[in-house]
Amino acid sequence: MTKSPHLTDSANDFILKLPKAELHLHLEGTVDPLTLAELSRRHPTPLPSTNNRYKNLEDSGRVFSEEEARALYEYKNFTGFLWAFKAVTERLRTAEDYELVTYRMMQKLRAQNVLHAEVYISAGVVQWRGQEFAPLFEGAERGRQRGERDFGMSLYWIFDAVRHFGVEEARRVVDEAIRFKQRNVVGIGIGGDERRAGPELFREVYEHAAQHGLRLTVHAGETVGAESIWSALRDLKADRIGHGLHVADDPELLHYLAEKRIPVEVCITSNVMTGCCAVVGEHPVRKLFDAGVQVTLNTDDPDMFHTNLLREYRIAQQVFGFSEDELRELAKNSFRASFLPEEKKREYLAKF
Ligand SMILES: [Zn+2]
């Protein structure tokens, strides 16, 4: 895909030095081609058919060179992106795999001066494949603990369900999140195809999570309009909105989010790469920010979308004209909108 805006490196140092948090980041989408090639060498056999519910996965068990893995990430459309995503998740099979990708993700985040991250881990995909999630999560936890120690940053998990796998599957994801709450699991989310499963279906599942003290985020208004965001707020009592691309279509919604200080996890490059937003210049990030919405910048699946958080800030600066003061405000928002306890937020905000 060649829709990336032309960016210069100027003032990159200012952006790098800003302390930042990232709040909308999928672990599976941080696997770079080098790591994918490594994982493919670890698992040179197809997944057993009982564990492989992906249809037509002809490259299951294929060993990729780094160059071939790179080529896989150069897709032309959304289907190509899904293939790449499946190629990765299909090779995340053991605790060691999860430990490796978690640690490498944190290393890349810290290099961008990201001091705190809230990371989606797709418990939904693991369960749907018929694998047990708990032992794999143990590996991810080892990676987190090593990463926190080695890089001096904090990381919370958000267990992510796939909405079009249905309500029962989502319920199981929430049960896992409750079970691991003491292990830095701070909340739950739902992603996947909004057209096939609206937020209202998950009302009880979300209520159950909230009763157990989990925080709530919902991918909403990514592929469908503002009504999906209203439903996430009304039916699911979402603490944060993921994407919210269609917030700006509805002045009343824009006003409501600003007034209630409900943060939006904006993912500019992701929206362009998936075709949800036709061209980068049409992204509503500026409109949301100017209306007083608590906007945060995020990468979604950085390695698959050929981006990182520094680049998202540069897009805000160079495409949408955010001043240094405004970029600083975005970085502050990333801590304000986090699920960190108040005293931790204050600690991070004191660094500005
Ligand atoms: Zn996402």
mmCIF file of C-alpha atoms and ligand atoms in Angstrom:
data_model
loop_
_atom_site.group_PDB
_atom_site.id
_atom_site.type_symbol
_atom_site.label_atom_id
_atom_site.label_comp_id
_atom_site.label_asym_id
_atom_site.label_seq_id
_atom_site.Cartn_x
_atom_site.Cartn_y
_atom_site.Cartn_z
ATOM 1 C CA MET A 1 0.000 0.000 0.000
ATOM 2 C CA THR A 2 1.418 3.359 -0.969
ATOM 3 C CA LYS A 3 -0.770 5.897 0.748
ATOM 4 C CA SER A 4 1.780 7.128 3.231
ATOM 5 C CA PRO A 5 2.204 10.870 3.465
ATOM 6 C CA HIS A 6 5.568 12.403 2.675
ATOM 7 C CA LEU A 7 7.137 13.331 6.016
ATOM 8 C CA THR A 8 10.360 15.020 6.935
ATOM 9 C CA ASP A 9 12.463 14.219 9.972
ATOM 10 C CA SER A 10 12.570 17.813 11.223
ATOM 11 C CA ALA A 11 11.696 18.414 14.888
ATOM 12 C CA ASN A 12 11.794 14.671 15.388
ATOM 13 C CA ASP A 13 13.948 15.251 18.419
ATOM 14 C CA PHE A 14 11.169 17.191 20.136
ATOM 15 C CA ILE A 15 8.724 14.333 19.531
ATOM 16 C CA LEU A 16 11.220 11.712 20.633
ATOM 17 C CA LYS A 17 11.872 13.526 23.899
ATOM 18 C CA LEU A 18 8.192 13.840 24.792
ATOM 19 C CA PRO A 19 7.289 11.244 27.415
ATOM 20 C CA LYS A 20 4.518 9.185 25.829
ATOM 21 C CA ALA A 21 2.042 6.408 26.548
ATOM 22 C CA GLU A 22 0.511 4.187 23.921
ATOM 23 C CA LEU A 23 -3.035 2.979 24.599
ATOM 24 C CA HIS A 24 -4.171 1.217 21.441
ATOM 25 C CA LEU A 25 -1.629 -1.366 20.431
ATOM 26 C CA HIS A 26 -2.140 -5.023 19.542
ATOM 27 C CA LEU A 27 0.695 -7.307 20.611
ATOM 28 C CA GLU A 28 0.270 -9.412 17.477
ATOM 29 C CA GLY A 29 0.630 -6.294 15.301
ATOM 30 C CA THR A 30 4.058 -5.491 16.751
ATOM 31 C CA VAL A 31 5.700 -8.601 15.296
ATOM 32 C CA ASP A 32 8.226 -7.331 12.763
ATOM 33 C CA PRO A 33 9.377 -9.292 9.693
ATOM 34 C CA LEU A 34 12.612 -10.358 11.385
ATOM 35 C CA THR A 35 10.668 -11.832 14.304
ATOM 36 C CA LEU A 36 8.087 -13.437 12.024
ATOM 37 C CA ALA A 37 10.902 -15.170 10.137
ATOM 38 C CA GLU A 38 12.313 -16.356 13.465
ATOM 39 C CA LEU A 39 8.929 -17.664 14.621
ATOM 40 C CA SER A 40 8.435 -19.459 11.312
ATOM 41 C CA ARG A 41 11.723 -21.305 11.841
ATOM 42 C CA ARG A 42 10.547 -22.316 15.305
ATOM 43 C CA HIS A 43 7.353 -23.791 13.862
ATOM 44 C CA PRO A 44 8.088 -25.362 10.482
ATOM 45 C CA THR A 45 4.968 -27.530 10.605
ATOM 46 C CA PRO A 46 1.313 -26.713 9.970
ATOM 47 C CA LEU A 47 -0.877 -26.259 13.019
ATOM 48 C CA PRO A 48 -2.728 -29.490 13.760
ATOM 49 C CA SER A 49 -6.091 -29.269 12.015
ATOM 50 C CA THR A 50 -7.934 -29.370 15.338
ATOM 51 C CA ASN A 51 -6.137 -26.179 16.301
ATOM 52 C CA ASN A 52 -6.404 -24.583 12.923
ATOM 53 C CA ARG A 53 -9.741 -23.016 12.224
ATOM 54 C CA TYR A 54 -8.351 -20.656 9.621
ATOM 55 C CA LYS A 55 -9.671 -21.612 6.220
ATOM 56 C CA ASN A 56 -7.313 -21.896 3.240
ATOM 57 C CA LEU A 57 -4.178 -21.253 5.213
ATOM 58 C CA GLU A 58 -1.875 -22.655 2.562
ATOM 59 C CA ASP A 59 1.248 -21.140 4.094
ATOM 60 C CA SER A 60 0.702 -22.787 7.496
ATOM 61 C CA GLY A 61 4.063 -24.253 8.478
ATOM 62 C CA ARG A 62 5.951 -22.359 5.784
ATOM 63 C CA VAL A 63 9.382 -21.090 6.800
ATOM 64 C CA PHE A 64 9.889 -17.451 5.801
ATOM 65 C CA SER A 65 13.178 -15.761 5.114
ATOM 66 C CA GLU A 66 13.281 -12.224 6.470
ATOM 67 C CA GLU A 67 12.872 -10.969 2.910
ATOM 68 C CA GLU A 68 9.797 -13.129 2.343
ATOM 69 C CA ALA A 69 8.312 -11.965 5.636
ATOM 70 C CA ARG A 70 8.910 -8.386 4.521
ATOM 71 C CA ALA A 71 7.145 -9.085 1.225
ATOM 72 C CA LEU A 72 4.163 -10.508 3.123
ATOM 73 C CA TYR A 73 3.787 -7.126 4.852
ATOM 74 C CA GLU A 74 3.669 -5.294 1.519
ATOM 75 C CA TYR A 75 0.026 -6.067 0.902
ATOM 76 C CA LYS A 76 -2.203 -4.237 -1.550
ATOM 77 C CA ASN A 77 -5.538 -4.376 0.271
ATOM 78 C CA PHE A 78 -7.314 -5.274 3.499
ATOM 79 C CA THR A 79 -7.397 -8.984 2.652
ATOM 80 C CA GLY A 80 -3.637 -8.899 2.323
ATOM 81 C CA PHE A 81 -3.403 -7.348 5.769
ATOM 82 C CA LEU A 82 -5.586 -10.123 7.198
ATOM 83 C CA TRP A 83 -3.303 -12.734 5.616
ATOM 84 C CA ALA A 84 -0.274 -11.161 7.225
ATOM 85 C CA PHE A 85 -2.044 -10.949 10.580
ATOM 86 C CA LYS A 86 -3.019 -14.615 10.358
ATOM 87 C CA ALA A 87 0.491 -15.629 9.340
ATOM 88 C CA VAL A 88 1.701 -14.048 12.586
ATOM 89 C CA THR A 89 -0.978 -15.339 14.970
ATOM 90 C CA GLU A 90 -0.655 -18.806 13.480
ATOM 91 C CA ARG A 91 2.996 -18.857 14.583
ATOM 92 C CA LEU A 92 2.408 -17.618 18.111
ATOM 93 C CA ARG A 93 2.108 -21.097 19.582
ATOM 94 C CA THR A 94 4.149 -21.326 22.764
ATOM 95 C CA ALA A 95 4.832 -19.383 25.945
ATOM 96 C CA GLU A 96 8.349 -18.665 24.588
ATOM 97 C CA ASP A 97 6.872 -17.079 21.467
ATOM 98 C CA TYR A 98 4.723 -14.747 23.551
ATOM 99 C CA GLU A 99 7.653 -13.895 25.784
ATOM 100 C CA LEU A 100 9.805 -13.033 22.762
ATOM 101 C CA VAL A 101 7.289 -10.781 21.031
ATOM 102 C CA THR A 102 6.317 -9.006 24.256
ATOM 103 C CA TYR A 103 9.912 -8.239 25.131
ATOM 104 C CA ARG A 104 10.746 -7.020 21.619
ATOM 105 C CA MET A 105 7.634 -4.832 21.547
ATOM 106 C CA MET A 106 8.693 -3.145 24.793
ATOM 107 C CA GLN A 107 12.210 -2.620 23.483
ATOM 108 C CA LYS A 108 10.816 -0.824 20.425
ATOM 109 C CA LEU A 109 8.434 1.259 22.540
ATOM 110 C CA ARG A 110 11.103 2.362 24.959
ATOM 111 C CA ALA A 111 13.343 3.435 22.074
ATOM 112 C CA GLN A 112 10.585 5.959 21.215
ATOM 113 C CA ASN A 113 10.387 7.171 24.816
ATOM 114 C CA VAL A 114 7.082 5.401 25.424
ATOM 115 C CA LEU A 115 7.010 5.021 29.194
ATOM 116 C CA HIS A 116 3.685 3.257 29.576
ATOM 117 C CA ALA A 117 1.685 0.995 27.267
ATOM 118 C CA GLU A 118 -1.742 -0.626 27.451
ATOM 119 C CA VAL A 119 -1.557 -3.557 25.101
ATOM 120 C CA TYR A 120 -4.325 -5.650 23.582
ATOM 121 C CA ILE A 121 -3.604 -9.355 23.612
ATOM 122 C CA SER A 122 -5.998 -11.379 21.512
ATOM 123 C CA ALA A 123 -7.248 -14.001 23.923
ATOM 124 C CA GLY A 124 -10.181 -14.344 21.525
ATOM 125 C CA VAL A 125 -8.034 -15.601 18.632
ATOM 126 C CA VAL A 126 -6.185 -18.099 20.850
ATOM 127 C CA GLN A 127 -9.420 -19.558 22.208
ATOM 128 C CA TRP A 128 -11.036 -19.668 18.807
ATOM 129 C CA ARG A 129 -8.081 -21.724 17.574
ATOM 130 C CA GLY A 130 -8.761 -24.218 20.349
ATOM 131 C CA GLN A 131 -5.570 -23.440 22.265
ATOM 132 C CA GLU A 132 -5.428 -22.889 25.984
ATOM 133 C CA PHE A 133 -4.764 -19.230 26.686
ATOM 134 C CA ALA A 134 -3.397 -19.374 30.257
ATOM 135 C CA PRO A 135 0.024 -20.964 29.532
ATOM 136 C CA LEU A 136 0.608 -18.590 26.608
ATOM 137 C CA PHE A 137 -0.251 -15.617 28.784
ATOM 138 C CA GLU A 138 2.348 -16.819 31.299
ATOM 139 C CA GLY A 139 4.946 -16.358 28.560
ATOM 140 C CA ALA A 140 3.694 -12.864 27.751
ATOM 141 C CA GLU A 141 3.880 -12.059 31.458
ATOM 142 C CA ARG A 142 7.510 -13.203 31.614
ATOM 143 C CA GLY A 143 8.234 -10.907 28.689
ATOM 144 C CA ARG A 144 6.470 -8.015 30.430
ATOM 145 C CA GLN A 145 8.343 -8.475 33.689
ATOM 146 C CA ARG A 146 11.704 -8.665 31.940
ATOM 147 C CA GLY A 147 10.794 -5.671 29.787
ATOM 148 C CA GLU A 148 9.678 -3.554 32.749
ATOM 149 C CA ARG A 149 12.908 -4.333 34.541
ATOM 150 C CA ASP A 150 15.244 -3.859 31.575
ATOM 151 C CA PHE A 151 13.585 -0.801 30.020
ATOM 152 C CA GLY A 152 12.089 0.973 33.026
ATOM 153 C CA MET A 153 8.567 1.253 31.669
ATOM 154 C CA SER A 154 5.124 0.007 32.694
ATOM 155 C CA LEU A 155 2.716 -2.185 30.770
ATOM 156 C CA TYR A 156 -0.917 -3.133 31.323
ATOM 157 C CA TRP A 157 -2.768 -5.832 29.398
ATOM 158 C CA ILE A 158 -6.191 -5.484 27.830
ATOM 159 C CA PHE A 159 -7.740 -8.820 26.875
ATOM 160 C CA ASP A 160 -9.284 -8.524 23.472
ATOM 161 C CA ALA A 161 -12.265 -10.453 22.149
ATOM 162 C CA VAL A 162 -13.203 -10.736 18.487
ATOM 163 C CA ARG A 163 -16.787 -9.487 18.183
ATOM 164 C CA HIS A 164 -17.773 -11.591 15.171
ATOM 165 C CA PHE A 165 -16.807 -14.776 17.061
ATOM 166 C CA GLY A 166 -19.888 -14.127 19.168
ATOM 167 C CA VAL A 167 -21.003 -13.309 22.675
ATOM 168 C CA GLU A 168 -20.054 -16.641 24.258
ATOM 169 C CA GLU A 169 -16.439 -16.359 23.072
ATOM 170 C CA ALA A 170 -16.306 -12.802 24.411
ATOM 171 C CA ARG A 171 -17.624 -14.009 27.734
ATOM 172 C CA ARG A 172 -14.756 -16.518 27.946
ATOM 173 C CA VAL A 173 -12.252 -13.757 27.247
ATOM 174 C CA VAL A 174 -13.719 -11.702 30.096
ATOM 175 C CA ASP A 175 -13.527 -14.690 32.424
ATOM 176 C CA GLU A 176 -9.814 -15.035 31.615
ATOM 177 C CA ALA A 177 -9.315 -11.328 32.277
ATOM 178 C CA ILE A 178 -10.988 -11.651 35.668
ATOM 179 C CA ARG A 179 -8.868 -14.676 36.441
ATOM 180 C CA PHE A 180 -5.634 -12.822 35.669
ATOM 181 C CA LYS A 181 -6.626 -9.442 37.078
ATOM 182 C CA GLN A 182 -3.736 -9.456 39.533
ATOM 183 C CA ARG A 183 -1.285 -9.876 36.660
ATOM 184 C CA ASN A 184 -1.503 -6.370 35.212
ATOM 185 C CA VAL A 185 -4.709 -7.098 33.299
ATOM 186 C CA VAL A 186 -6.524 -3.803 33.519
ATOM 187 C CA GLY A 187 -9.411 -4.146 31.098
ATOM 188 C CA ILE A 188 -11.174 -5.726 28.163
ATOM 189 C CA GLY A 189 -11.822 -4.715 24.580
ATOM 190 C CA ILE A 190 -13.644 -5.921 21.499
ATOM 191 C CA GLY A 191 -12.323 -5.595 17.990
ATOM 192 C CA GLY A 192 -13.202 -7.277 14.722
ATOM 193 C CA ASP A 193 -15.944 -6.601 12.228
ATOM 194 C CA GLU A 194 -18.420 -4.018 13.545
ATOM 195 C CA ARG A 195 -20.774 -4.640 10.639
ATOM 196 C CA ARG A 196 -21.290 -8.214 11.764
ATOM 197 C CA ALA A 197 -21.667 -7.641 15.519
ATOM 198 C CA GLY A 198 -22.746 -4.322 17.047
ATOM 199 C CA PRO A 199 -21.813 -3.277 20.603
ATOM 200 C CA GLU A 200 -25.321 -3.818 22.037
ATOM 201 C CA LEU A 201 -24.873 -7.624 21.799
ATOM 202 C CA PHE A 202 -22.137 -7.469 24.441
ATOM 203 C CA ARG A 203 -24.017 -5.515 27.106
ATOM 204 C CA GLU A 204 -24.044 -8.287 29.714
ATOM 205 C CA VAL A 205 -20.472 -9.331 29.003
ATOM 206 C CA TYR A 206 -19.296 -5.766 29.610
ATOM 207 C CA GLU A 207 -21.437 -5.400 32.701
ATOM 208 C CA HIS A 208 -19.868 -8.562 34.088
ATOM 209 C CA ALA A 209 -16.361 -7.200 33.420
ATOM 210 C CA ALA A 210 -17.187 -3.877 35.084
ATOM 211 C CA GLN A 211 -18.549 -5.628 38.158
ATOM 212 C CA HIS A 212 -15.134 -7.226 38.540
ATOM 213 C CA GLY A 213 -13.356 -3.900 38.362
ATOM 214 C CA LEU A 214 -12.099 -4.190 34.788
ATOM 215 C CA ARG A 215 -11.905 -1.076 32.622
ATOM 216 C CA LEU A 216 -13.758 -0.996 29.330
ATOM 217 C CA THR A 217 -12.652 -0.054 25.871
ATOM 218 C CA VAL A 218 -14.451 -0.711 22.606
ATOM 219 C CA HIS A 219 -13.349 -0.487 18.981
ATOM 220 C CA ALA A 220 -16.214 1.637 17.664
ATOM 221 C CA GLY A 221 -16.864 3.868 14.684
ATOM 222 C CA GLU A 222 -13.973 2.349 12.734
ATOM 223 C CA THR A 223 -15.808 0.692 9.861
ATOM 224 C CA VAL A 224 -19.329 1.920 10.626
ATOM 225 C CA GLY A 225 -20.815 5.243 11.659
ATOM 226 C CA ALA A 226 -21.474 7.226 14.807
ATOM 227 C CA GLU A 227 -24.359 5.031 15.979
ATOM 228 C CA SER A 228 -21.853 2.308 16.866
ATOM 229 C CA ILE A 229 -20.036 4.788 19.139
ATOM 230 C CA TRP A 230 -23.291 5.864 20.784
ATOM 231 C CA SER A 231 -24.038 2.215 21.436
ATOM 232 C CA ALA A 232 -20.575 1.610 22.921
ATOM 233 C CA LEU A 233 -21.225 4.503 25.316
ATOM 234 C CA ARG A 234 -24.850 3.771 26.106
ATOM 235 C CA ASP A 235 -24.938 -0.033 26.101
ATOM 236 C CA LEU A 236 -21.379 -0.901 27.139
ATOM 237 C CA LYS A 237 -20.496 2.150 29.257
ATOM 238 C CA ALA A 238 -17.129 2.342 27.498
ATOM 239 C CA ASP A 239 -14.383 4.209 29.372
ATOM 240 C CA ARG A 240 -12.514 4.807 26.106
ATOM 241 C CA ILE A 241 -13.396 4.625 22.423
ATOM 242 C CA GLY A 242 -11.031 2.821 20.069
ATOM 243 C CA HIS A 243 -10.665 4.572 16.666
ATOM 244 C CA GLY A 244 -13.816 6.720 16.808
ATOM 245 C CA LEU A 245 -13.171 7.644 13.201
ATOM 246 C CA HIS A 246 -16.818 8.610 12.734
ATOM 247 C CA VAL A 247 -17.127 10.783 15.845
ATOM 248 C CA ALA A 248 -16.839 13.907 13.736
ATOM 249 C CA ASP A 249 -19.886 12.968 11.621
ATOM 250 C CA ASP A 250 -22.150 13.713 14.562
ATOM 251 C CA PRO A 251 -21.822 17.147 16.257
ATOM 252 C CA GLU A 252 -23.853 15.979 19.238
ATOM 253 C CA LEU A 253 -21.509 13.027 19.801
ATOM 254 C CA LEU A 254 -18.459 15.235 19.429
ATOM 255 C CA HIS A 255 -19.851 17.556 22.082
ATOM 256 C CA TYR A 256 -20.796 14.654 24.369
ATOM 257 C CA LEU A 257 -17.308 13.080 24.276
ATOM 258 C CA ALA A 258 -15.647 16.417 24.953
ATOM 259 C CA GLU A 259 -17.960 17.267 27.816
ATOM 260 C CA LYS A 260 -17.708 13.845 29.476
ATOM 261 C CA ARG A 261 -13.943 13.696 28.912
ATOM 262 C CA ILE A 262 -14.203 10.293 27.245
ATOM 263 C CA PRO A 263 -10.885 9.670 25.485
ATOM 264 C CA VAL A 264 -10.591 8.522 21.893
ATOM 265 C CA GLU A 265 -7.747 6.206 20.861
ATOM 266 C CA VAL A 266 -6.994 7.694 17.439
ATOM 267 C CA CYS A 267 -5.012 5.515 14.971
ATOM 268 C CA ILE A 268 -4.427 7.633 11.851
ATOM 269 C CA THR A 269 -2.198 5.390 9.733
ATOM 270 C CA SER A 270 -4.220 2.305 10.591
ATOM 271 C CA ASN A 271 -7.424 3.990 9.378
ATOM 272 C CA VAL A 272 -5.760 4.905 6.092
ATOM 273 C CA MET A 273 -4.127 1.498 5.591
ATOM 274 C CA THR A 274 -7.374 -0.397 6.161
ATOM 275 C CA GLY A 275 -9.196 1.925 3.801
ATOM 276 C CA CYS A 276 -11.565 3.173 6.527
ATOM 277 C CA CYS A 277 -10.248 6.653 5.790
ATOM 278 C CA ALA A 278 -9.642 7.342 2.084
ATOM 279 C CA VAL A 279 -6.655 9.673 2.394
ATOM 280 C CA VAL A 280 -4.673 10.824 5.387
ATOM 281 C CA GLY A 281 -5.658 14.490 4.945
ATOM 282 C CA GLU A 282 -9.314 13.564 5.456
ATOM 283 C CA HIS A 283 -8.724 12.090 8.899
ATOM 284 C CA PRO A 284 -10.810 13.906 11.540
ATOM 285 C CA VAL A 285 -8.050 14.021 14.203
ATOM 286 C CA ARG A 286 -7.857 17.832 14.014
ATOM 287 C CA LYS A 287 -11.624 18.238 14.293
ATOM 288 C CA LEU A 288 -11.741 16.038 17.387
ATOM 289 C CA PHE A 289 -8.866 17.833 19.045
ATOM 290 C CA ASP A 290 -10.240 21.309 18.287
ATOM 291 C CA ALA A 291 -13.644 20.293 19.657
ATOM 292 C CA GLY A 292 -11.976 19.536 22.988
ATOM 293 C CA VAL A 293 -12.084 15.736 22.792
ATOM 294 C CA GLN A 294 -9.331 14.004 24.760
ATOM 295 C CA VAL A 295 -7.438 12.686 21.726
ATOM 296 C CA THR A 296 -4.566 10.207 22.074
ATOM 297 C CA LEU A 297 -2.342 9.058 19.202
ATOM 298 C CA ASN A 298 -1.745 5.336 18.688
ATOM 299 C CA THR A 299 -0.455 2.860 16.124
ATOM 300 C CA ASP A 300 -2.849 -0.133 16.362
ATOM 301 C CA ASP A 301 -0.632 -2.650 14.485
ATOM 302 C CA PRO A 302 2.561 -0.657 13.945
ATOM 303 C CA ASP A 303 4.734 -3.200 12.163
ATOM 304 C CA MET A 304 1.972 -4.294 9.833
ATOM 305 C CA PHE A 305 1.074 -0.704 9.020
ATOM 306 C CA HIS A 306 4.714 0.397 8.607
ATOM 307 C CA THR A 307 4.478 2.998 11.317
ATOM 308 C CA ASN A 308 5.403 3.718 14.907
ATOM 309 C CA LEU A 309 4.311 6.243 17.501
ATOM 310 C CA LEU A 310 6.941 8.829 16.554
ATOM 311 C CA ARG A 311 5.656 8.741 13.015
ATOM 312 C CA GLU A 312 2.037 9.257 14.158
ATOM 313 C CA TYR A 313 3.125 12.388 16.036
ATOM 314 C CA ARG A 314 4.979 13.571 12.940
ATOM 315 C CA ILE A 315 1.810 13.084 10.890
ATOM 316 C CA ALA A 316 -0.097 15.205 13.409
ATOM 317 C CA GLN A 317 2.592 17.842 13.149
ATOM 318 C CA GLN A 318 3.208 17.880 9.416
ATOM 319 C CA VAL A 319 -0.146 16.907 7.935
ATOM 320 C CA PHE A 320 -2.465 18.466 10.527
ATOM 321 C CA GLY A 321 -0.307 21.347 11.707
ATOM 322 C CA PHE A 322 -0.174 20.491 15.410
ATOM 323 C CA SER A 323 2.167 22.938 17.162
ATOM 324 C CA GLU A 324 4.714 21.806 19.732
ATOM 325 C CA ASP A 325 2.327 22.890 22.490
ATOM 326 C CA GLU A 326 -0.420 20.820 20.931
ATOM 327 C CA LEU A 327 1.839 17.790 20.494
ATOM 328 C CA ARG A 328 2.748 18.091 24.161
ATOM 329 C CA GLU A 329 -0.963 18.144 24.968
ATOM 330 C CA LEU A 330 -1.453 14.938 22.966
ATOM 331 C CA ALA A 331 1.370 13.280 24.889
ATOM 332 C CA LYS A 332 -0.122 14.437 28.211
ATOM 333 C CA ASN A 333 -3.505 13.107 27.100
ATOM 334 C CA SER A 334 -1.949 9.688 26.589
ATOM 335 C CA PHE A 335 -1.241 9.496 30.336
ATOM 336 C CA ARG A 336 -4.490 11.195 31.396
ATOM 337 C CA ALA A 337 -6.526 8.742 29.323
ATOM 338 C CA SER A 338 -4.613 5.705 30.585
ATOM 339 C CA PHE A 339 -5.993 3.248 33.113
ATOM 340 C CA LEU A 340 -3.133 4.031 35.502
ATOM 341 C CA PRO A 341 -4.047 4.966 39.082
ATOM 342 C CA GLU A 342 -4.219 8.720 39.719
ATOM 343 C CA GLU A 343 -0.928 8.917 41.608
ATOM 344 C CA LYS A 344 0.896 7.142 38.773
ATOM 345 C CA LYS A 345 -0.640 9.533 36.262
ATOM 346 C CA ARG A 346 0.571 12.476 38.315
ATOM 347 C CA GLU A 347 4.042 10.958 38.448
ATOM 348 C CA TYR A 348 4.205 10.647 34.652
ATOM 349 C CA LEU A 349 2.638 14.064 34.047
ATOM 350 C CA ALA A 350 5.237 15.636 36.350
ATOM 351 C CA LYS A 351 7.871 14.697 33.755
ATOM 352 C CA PHE A 352 6.575 17.364 31.347
HETATM 353 ZN ZN ZN B 1 -7.246 -2.068 17.175
#
